[in-house]
PDB file of C-alpha atoms in Angstrom:
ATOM      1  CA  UNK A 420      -9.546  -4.483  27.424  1.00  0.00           C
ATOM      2  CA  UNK A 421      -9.028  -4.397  23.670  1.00  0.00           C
ATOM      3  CA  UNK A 422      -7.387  -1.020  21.990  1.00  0.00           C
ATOM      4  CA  UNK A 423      -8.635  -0.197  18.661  1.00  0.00           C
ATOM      5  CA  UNK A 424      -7.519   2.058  16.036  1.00  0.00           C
ATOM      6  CA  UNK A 425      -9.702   3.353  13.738  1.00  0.00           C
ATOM      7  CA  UNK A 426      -7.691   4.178  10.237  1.00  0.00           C
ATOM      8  CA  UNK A 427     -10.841   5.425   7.763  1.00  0.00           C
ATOM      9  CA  UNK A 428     -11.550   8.601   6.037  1.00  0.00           C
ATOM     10  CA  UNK A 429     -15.118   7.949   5.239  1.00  0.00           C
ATOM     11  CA  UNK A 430     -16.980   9.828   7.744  1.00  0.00           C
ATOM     12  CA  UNK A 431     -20.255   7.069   8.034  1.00  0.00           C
ATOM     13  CA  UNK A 432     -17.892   3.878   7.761  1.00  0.00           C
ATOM     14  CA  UNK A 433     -16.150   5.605  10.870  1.00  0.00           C
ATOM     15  CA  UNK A 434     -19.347   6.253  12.630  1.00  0.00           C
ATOM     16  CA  UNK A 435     -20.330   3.008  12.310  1.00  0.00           C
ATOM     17  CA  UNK A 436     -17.305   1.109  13.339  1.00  0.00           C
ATOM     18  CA  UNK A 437     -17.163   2.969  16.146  1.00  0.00           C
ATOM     19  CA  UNK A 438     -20.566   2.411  17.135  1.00  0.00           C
ATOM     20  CA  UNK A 439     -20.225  -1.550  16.552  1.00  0.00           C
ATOM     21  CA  UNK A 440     -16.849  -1.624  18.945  1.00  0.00           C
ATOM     22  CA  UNK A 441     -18.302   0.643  21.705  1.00  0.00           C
ATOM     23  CA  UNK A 442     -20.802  -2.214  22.133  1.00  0.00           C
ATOM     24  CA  UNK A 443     -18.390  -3.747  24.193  1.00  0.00           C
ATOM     25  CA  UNK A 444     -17.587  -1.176  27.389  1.00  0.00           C
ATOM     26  CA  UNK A 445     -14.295  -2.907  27.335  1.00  0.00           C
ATOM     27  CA  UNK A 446     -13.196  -1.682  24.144  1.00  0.00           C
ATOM     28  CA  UNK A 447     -11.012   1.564  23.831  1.00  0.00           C
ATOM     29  CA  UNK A 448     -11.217   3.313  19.887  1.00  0.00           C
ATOM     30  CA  UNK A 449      -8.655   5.831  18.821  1.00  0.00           C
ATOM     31  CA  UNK A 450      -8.702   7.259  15.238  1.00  0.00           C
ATOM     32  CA  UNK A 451      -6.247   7.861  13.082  1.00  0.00           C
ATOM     33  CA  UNK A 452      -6.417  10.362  10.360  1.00  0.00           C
ATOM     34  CA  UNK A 453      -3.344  10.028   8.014  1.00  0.00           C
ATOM     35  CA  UNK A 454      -0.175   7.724   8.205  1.00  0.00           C
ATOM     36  CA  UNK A 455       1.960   9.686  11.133  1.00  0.00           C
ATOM     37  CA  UNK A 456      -1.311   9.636  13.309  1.00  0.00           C
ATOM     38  CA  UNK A 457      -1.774   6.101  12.889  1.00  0.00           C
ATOM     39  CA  UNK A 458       1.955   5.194  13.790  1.00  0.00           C
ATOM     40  CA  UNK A 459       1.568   7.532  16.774  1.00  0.00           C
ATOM     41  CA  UNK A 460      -0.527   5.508  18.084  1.00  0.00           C
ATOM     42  CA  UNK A 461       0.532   2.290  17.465  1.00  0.00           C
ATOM     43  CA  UNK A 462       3.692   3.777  19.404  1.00  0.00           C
ATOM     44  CA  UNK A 463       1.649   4.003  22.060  1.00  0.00           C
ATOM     45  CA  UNK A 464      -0.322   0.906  21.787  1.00  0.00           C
ATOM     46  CA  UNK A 465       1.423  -2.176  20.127  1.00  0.00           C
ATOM     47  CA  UNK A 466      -0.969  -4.734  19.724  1.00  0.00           C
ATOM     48  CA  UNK A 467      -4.033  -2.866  19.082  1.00  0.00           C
ATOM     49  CA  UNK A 468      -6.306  -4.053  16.185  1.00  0.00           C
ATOM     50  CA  UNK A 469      -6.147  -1.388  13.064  1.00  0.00           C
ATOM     51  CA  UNK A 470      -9.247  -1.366  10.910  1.00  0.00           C
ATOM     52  CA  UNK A 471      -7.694   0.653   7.593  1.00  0.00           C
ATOM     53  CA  UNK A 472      -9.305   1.614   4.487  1.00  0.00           C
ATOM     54  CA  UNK A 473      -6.200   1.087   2.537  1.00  0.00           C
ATOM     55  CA  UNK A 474      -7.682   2.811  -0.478  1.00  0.00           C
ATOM     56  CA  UNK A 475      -8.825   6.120   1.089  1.00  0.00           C
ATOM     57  CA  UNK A 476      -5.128   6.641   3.408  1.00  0.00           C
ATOM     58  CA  UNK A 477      -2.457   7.680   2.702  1.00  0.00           C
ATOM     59  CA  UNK A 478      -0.770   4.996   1.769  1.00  0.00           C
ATOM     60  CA  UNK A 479       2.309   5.251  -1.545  1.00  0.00           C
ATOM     61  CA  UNK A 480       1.565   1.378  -1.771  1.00  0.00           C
ATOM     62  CA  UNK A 481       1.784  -1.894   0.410  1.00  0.00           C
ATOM     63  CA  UNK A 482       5.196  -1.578   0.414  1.00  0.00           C
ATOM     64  CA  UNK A 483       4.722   0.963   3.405  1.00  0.00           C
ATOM     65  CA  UNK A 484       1.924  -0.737   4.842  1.00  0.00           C
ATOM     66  CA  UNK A 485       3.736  -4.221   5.238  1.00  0.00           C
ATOM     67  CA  UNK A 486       6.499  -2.434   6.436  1.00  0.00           C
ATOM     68  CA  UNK A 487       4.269  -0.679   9.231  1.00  0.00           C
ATOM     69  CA  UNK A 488       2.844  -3.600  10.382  1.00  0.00           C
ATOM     70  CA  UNK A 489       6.386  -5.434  10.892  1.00  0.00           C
ATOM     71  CA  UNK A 490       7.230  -2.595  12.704  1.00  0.00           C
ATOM     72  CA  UNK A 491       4.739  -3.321  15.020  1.00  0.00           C
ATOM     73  CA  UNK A 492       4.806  -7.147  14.528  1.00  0.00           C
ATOM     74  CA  UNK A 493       1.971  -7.259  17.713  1.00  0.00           C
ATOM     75  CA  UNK A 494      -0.577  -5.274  16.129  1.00  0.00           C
ATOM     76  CA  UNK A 495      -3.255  -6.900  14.041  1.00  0.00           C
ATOM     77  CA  UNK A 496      -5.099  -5.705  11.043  1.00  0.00           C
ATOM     78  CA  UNK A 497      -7.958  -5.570   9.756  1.00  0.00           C
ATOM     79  CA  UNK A 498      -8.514  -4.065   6.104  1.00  0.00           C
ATOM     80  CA  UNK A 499     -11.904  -3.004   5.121  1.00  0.00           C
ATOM     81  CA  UNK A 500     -12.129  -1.059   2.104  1.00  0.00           C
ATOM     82  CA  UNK A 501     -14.508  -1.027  -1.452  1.00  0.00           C
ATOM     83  CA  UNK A 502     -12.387  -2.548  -3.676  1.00  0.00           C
ATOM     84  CA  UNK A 503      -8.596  -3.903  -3.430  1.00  0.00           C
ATOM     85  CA  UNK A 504      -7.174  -5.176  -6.690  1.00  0.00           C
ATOM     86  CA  UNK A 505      -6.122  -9.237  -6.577  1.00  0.00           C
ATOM     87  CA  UNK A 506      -2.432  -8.181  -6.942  1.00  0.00           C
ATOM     88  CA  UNK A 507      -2.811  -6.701  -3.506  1.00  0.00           C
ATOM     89  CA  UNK A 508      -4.615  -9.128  -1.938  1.00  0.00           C
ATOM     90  CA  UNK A 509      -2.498 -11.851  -2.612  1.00  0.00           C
ATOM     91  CA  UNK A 510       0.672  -9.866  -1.768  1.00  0.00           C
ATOM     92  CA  UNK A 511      -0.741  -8.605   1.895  1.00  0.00           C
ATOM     93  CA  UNK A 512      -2.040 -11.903   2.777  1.00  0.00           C
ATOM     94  CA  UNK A 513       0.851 -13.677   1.647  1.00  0.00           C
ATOM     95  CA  UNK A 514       3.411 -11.558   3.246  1.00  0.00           C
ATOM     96  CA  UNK A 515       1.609 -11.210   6.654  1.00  0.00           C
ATOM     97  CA  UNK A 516      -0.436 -13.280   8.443  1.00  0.00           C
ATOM     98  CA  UNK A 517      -1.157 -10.047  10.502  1.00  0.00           C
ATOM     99  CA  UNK A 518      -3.755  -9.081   8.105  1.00  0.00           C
ATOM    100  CA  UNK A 519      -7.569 -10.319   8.082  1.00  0.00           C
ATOM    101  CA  UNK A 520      -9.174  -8.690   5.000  1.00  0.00           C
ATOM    102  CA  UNK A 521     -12.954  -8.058   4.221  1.00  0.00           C
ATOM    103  CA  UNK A 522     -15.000  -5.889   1.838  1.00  0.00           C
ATOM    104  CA  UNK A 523     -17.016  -2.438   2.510  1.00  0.00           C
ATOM    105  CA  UNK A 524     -20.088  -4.267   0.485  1.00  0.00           C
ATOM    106  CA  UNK A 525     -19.439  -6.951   2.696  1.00  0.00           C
ATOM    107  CA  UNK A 526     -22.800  -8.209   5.309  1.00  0.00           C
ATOM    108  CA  UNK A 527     -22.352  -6.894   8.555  1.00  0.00           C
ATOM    109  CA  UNK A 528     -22.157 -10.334   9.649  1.00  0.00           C
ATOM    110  CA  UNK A 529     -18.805 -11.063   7.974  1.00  0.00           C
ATOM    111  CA  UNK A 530     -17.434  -7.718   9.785  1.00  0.00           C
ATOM    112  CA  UNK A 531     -18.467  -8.879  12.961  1.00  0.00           C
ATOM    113  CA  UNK A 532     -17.076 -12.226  12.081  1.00  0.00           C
ATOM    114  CA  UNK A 533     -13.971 -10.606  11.263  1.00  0.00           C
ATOM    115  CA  UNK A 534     -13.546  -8.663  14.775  1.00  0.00           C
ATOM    116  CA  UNK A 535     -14.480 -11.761  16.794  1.00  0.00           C
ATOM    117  CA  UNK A 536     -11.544 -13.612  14.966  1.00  0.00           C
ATOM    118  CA  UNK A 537      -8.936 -11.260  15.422  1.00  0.00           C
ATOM    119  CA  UNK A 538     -10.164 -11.072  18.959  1.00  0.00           C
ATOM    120  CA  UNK A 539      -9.334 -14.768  19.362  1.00  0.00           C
ATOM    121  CA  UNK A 540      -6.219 -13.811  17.460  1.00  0.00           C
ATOM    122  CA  UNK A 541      -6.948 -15.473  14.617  1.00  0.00           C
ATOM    123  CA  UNK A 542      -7.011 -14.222  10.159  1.00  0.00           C
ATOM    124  CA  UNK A 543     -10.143 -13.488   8.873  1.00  0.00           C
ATOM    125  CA  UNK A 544     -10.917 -13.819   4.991  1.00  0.00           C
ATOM    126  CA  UNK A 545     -14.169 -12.511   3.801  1.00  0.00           C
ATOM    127  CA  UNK A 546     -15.848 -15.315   1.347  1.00  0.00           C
ATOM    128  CA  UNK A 547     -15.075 -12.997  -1.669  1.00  0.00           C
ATOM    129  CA  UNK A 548     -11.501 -12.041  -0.648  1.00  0.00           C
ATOM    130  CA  UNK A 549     -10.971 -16.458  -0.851  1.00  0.00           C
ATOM    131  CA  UNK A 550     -12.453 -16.512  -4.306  1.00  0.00           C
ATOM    132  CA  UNK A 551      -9.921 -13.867  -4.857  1.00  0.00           C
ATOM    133  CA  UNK A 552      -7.176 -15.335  -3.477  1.00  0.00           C
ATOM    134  CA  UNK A 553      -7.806 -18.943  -4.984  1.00  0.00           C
ATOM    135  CA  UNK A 554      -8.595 -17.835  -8.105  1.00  0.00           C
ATOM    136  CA  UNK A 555      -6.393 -18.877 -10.894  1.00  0.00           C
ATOM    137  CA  UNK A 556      -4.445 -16.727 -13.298  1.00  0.00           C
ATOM    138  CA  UNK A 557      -3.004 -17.140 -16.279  1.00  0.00           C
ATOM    139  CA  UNK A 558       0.585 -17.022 -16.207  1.00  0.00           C
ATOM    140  CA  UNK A 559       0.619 -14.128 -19.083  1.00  0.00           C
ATOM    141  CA  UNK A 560      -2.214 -12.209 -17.194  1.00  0.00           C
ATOM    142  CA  UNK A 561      -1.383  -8.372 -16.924  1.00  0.00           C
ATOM    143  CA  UNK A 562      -2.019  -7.671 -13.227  1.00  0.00           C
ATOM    144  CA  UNK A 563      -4.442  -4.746 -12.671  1.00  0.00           C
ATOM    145  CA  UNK A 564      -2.910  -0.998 -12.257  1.00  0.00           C
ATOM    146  CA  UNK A 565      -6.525   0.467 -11.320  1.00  0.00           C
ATOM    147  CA  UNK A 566      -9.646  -0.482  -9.441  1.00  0.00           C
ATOM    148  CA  UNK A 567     -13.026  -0.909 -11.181  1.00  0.00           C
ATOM    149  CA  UNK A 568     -13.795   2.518  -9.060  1.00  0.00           C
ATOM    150  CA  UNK A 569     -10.449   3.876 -10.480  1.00  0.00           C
ATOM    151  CA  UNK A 570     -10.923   3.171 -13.846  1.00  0.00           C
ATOM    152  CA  UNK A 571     -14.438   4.893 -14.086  1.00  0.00           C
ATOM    153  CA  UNK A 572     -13.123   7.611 -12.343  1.00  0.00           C
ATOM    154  CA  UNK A 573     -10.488   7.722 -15.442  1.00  0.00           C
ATOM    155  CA  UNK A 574     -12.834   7.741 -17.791  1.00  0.00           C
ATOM    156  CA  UNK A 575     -15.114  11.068 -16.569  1.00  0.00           C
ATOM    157  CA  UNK A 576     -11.888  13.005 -16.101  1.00  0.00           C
ATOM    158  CA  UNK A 577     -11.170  11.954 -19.260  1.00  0.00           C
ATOM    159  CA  UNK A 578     -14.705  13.322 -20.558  1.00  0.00           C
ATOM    160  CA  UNK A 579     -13.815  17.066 -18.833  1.00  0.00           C
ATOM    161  CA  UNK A 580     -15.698  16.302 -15.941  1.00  0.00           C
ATOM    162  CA  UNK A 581     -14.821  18.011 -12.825  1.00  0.00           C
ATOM    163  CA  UNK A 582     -13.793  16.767  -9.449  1.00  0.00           C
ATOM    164  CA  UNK A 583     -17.549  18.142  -8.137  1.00  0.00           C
ATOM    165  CA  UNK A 584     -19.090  16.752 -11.104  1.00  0.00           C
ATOM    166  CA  UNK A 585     -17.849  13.059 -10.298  1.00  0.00           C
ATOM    167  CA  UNK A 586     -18.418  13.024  -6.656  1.00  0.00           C
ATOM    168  CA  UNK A 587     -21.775  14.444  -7.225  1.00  0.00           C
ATOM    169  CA  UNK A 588     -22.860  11.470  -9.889  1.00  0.00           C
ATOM    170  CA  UNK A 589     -21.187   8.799  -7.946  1.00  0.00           C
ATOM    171  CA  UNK A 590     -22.982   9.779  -4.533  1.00  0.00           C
ATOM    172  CA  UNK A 591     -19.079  10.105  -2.842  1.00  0.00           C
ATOM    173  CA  UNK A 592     -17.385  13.064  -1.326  1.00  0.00           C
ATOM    174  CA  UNK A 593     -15.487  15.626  -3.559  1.00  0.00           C
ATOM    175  CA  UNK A 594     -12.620  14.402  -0.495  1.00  0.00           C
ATOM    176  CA  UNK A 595     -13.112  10.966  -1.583  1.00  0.00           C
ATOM    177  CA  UNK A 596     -12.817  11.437  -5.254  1.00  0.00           C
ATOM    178  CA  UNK A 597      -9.615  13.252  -4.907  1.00  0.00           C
ATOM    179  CA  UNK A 598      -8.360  11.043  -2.912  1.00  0.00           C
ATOM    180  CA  UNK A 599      -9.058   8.401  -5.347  1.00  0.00           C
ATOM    181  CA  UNK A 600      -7.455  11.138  -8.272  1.00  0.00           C
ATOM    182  CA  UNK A 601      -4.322  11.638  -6.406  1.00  0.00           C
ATOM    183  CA  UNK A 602      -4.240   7.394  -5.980  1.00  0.00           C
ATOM    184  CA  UNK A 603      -4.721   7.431  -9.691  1.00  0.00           C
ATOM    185  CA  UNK A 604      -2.152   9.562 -10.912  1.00  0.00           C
ATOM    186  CA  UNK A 605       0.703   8.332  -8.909  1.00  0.00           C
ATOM    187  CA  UNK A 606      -0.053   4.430 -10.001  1.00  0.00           C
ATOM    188  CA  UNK A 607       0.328   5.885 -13.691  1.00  0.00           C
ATOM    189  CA  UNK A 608       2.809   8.268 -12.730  1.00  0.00           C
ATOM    190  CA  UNK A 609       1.324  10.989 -14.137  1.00  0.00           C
ATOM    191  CA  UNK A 610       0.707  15.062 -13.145  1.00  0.00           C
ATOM    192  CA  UNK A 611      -2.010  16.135 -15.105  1.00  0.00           C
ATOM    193  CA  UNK A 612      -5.441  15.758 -16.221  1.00  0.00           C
ATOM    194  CA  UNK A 613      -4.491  15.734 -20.049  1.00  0.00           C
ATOM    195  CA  UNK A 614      -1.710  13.164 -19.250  1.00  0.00           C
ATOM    196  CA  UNK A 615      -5.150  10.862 -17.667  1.00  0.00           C
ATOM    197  CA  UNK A 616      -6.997  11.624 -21.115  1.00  0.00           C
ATOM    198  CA  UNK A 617      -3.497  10.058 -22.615  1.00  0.00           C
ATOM    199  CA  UNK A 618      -4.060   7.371 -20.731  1.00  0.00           C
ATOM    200  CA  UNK A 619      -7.380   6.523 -21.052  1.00  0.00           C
ATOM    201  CA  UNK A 620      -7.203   7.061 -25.273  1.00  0.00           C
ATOM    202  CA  UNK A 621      -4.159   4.441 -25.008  1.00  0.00           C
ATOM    203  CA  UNK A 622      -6.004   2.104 -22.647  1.00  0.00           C
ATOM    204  CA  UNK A 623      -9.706   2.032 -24.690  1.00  0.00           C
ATOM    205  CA  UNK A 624     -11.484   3.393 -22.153  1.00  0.00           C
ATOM    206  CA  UNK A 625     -12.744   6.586 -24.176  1.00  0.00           C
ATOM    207  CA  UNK A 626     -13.110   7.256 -28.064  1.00  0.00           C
ATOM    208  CA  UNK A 627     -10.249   8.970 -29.672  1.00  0.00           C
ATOM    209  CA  UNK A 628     -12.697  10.552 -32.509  1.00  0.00           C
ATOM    210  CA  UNK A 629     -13.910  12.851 -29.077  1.00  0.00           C
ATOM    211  CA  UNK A 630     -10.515  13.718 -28.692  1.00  0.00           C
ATOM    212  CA  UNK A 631      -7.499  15.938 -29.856  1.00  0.00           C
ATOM    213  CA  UNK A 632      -4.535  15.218 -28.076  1.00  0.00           C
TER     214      UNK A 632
END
């Protein structure tokens, strides 16, 4: 018997993770909602496999995550999410070797790939998340503050949008956008939505002749 937590806000993603585990009778599937959940459970089960959207919890940054999984140094991880910036990536997998990492995009194939590693107790690295990884920087490179997602999502509060207006033009949740809003403002360390249009004027990402600040 294999214990698995499942750590995902997006309704369908958990749906269908929990339909691909409970393929296997032997398999037992929790779900954790938020943070405390999720360590409440690992209380109770140590080594269970976590498969997190890192982007969508409720998460402050990896700092908390890493120190989570020490915490429970038996558990294994599994992060599935839509994007993860390189800075990330490199830190998690280089800190831990706990963590097995593939994309939401990703082929079913890879995910199942992923689960049958772990299960053998073994890292899994989605093709993409290598090229990541491997991929060389330049040594004066600013690492990344925001996700592609993150970025765009910038730009149409920037443009006056609302949080309905987004979610409804990128096909997401109005829960999913805000999660991604309250992600955004505490990486900039910001309150407000004319502190984002600040941003976004500074950063190029919207034309200042639109704008009175």
């Amino acid at each position: 018997m294999r214990n698995y937590i499942i750590a995902d806000n997006q309704e369908l993603t958990r749906y269908a993770l929990e339909n691909l585990l409970e393929k296997d009778k032997e398999n037992v599937v929790y779900r954790a909602y938020d943070r405390a959940g999720l360590v409440a459970l690992l209380k109770e089960h140590e080594s269970a496999v976590v498969l997190l959207d890192y982007t969508l919890f409720d998460f402050a940054d990896e700092d908390q995550l890493l120190i989570i999984a020490e915490r429970f140094g038996l558990s294994e991880w599994i992060l599935i999410s839509d994007e993860l910036t390189r800075q990330f990536i490199r830190r998690v997998v280089y800190s831990s070797h706990q963590f097995s990492v593939v994309l939401k995009d990703s082929p079913l194939g890879e995910i199942r790939e992923a689960l049958n590693a772990v299960g053998r107790h073994t890292r899994y690295l989605s093709q993409r998340v290598l090229e990541t990884i491997i991929t060389h920087q330049q040594e004066d490179e600013a690492p990344s503050i925001l996700t592609e997602t993150e970025t765009e999502i910038v730009k149409a509060i920037a443009q006056g949008k609302t949080t309905k207006e987004i979610a409804a033009e990128r096909f997401s949740s109005i829960h999913t956008i805000t999660t991604h809003r309250k992600n955004i403002f505490r990486k900039l360390g910001i309150n407000t939505a004319h502190e984002v249009v600040k941003y976004a004027l500074r950063a190029g990402l919207i034309d200042p002749s639109e704008f009175y600040i």
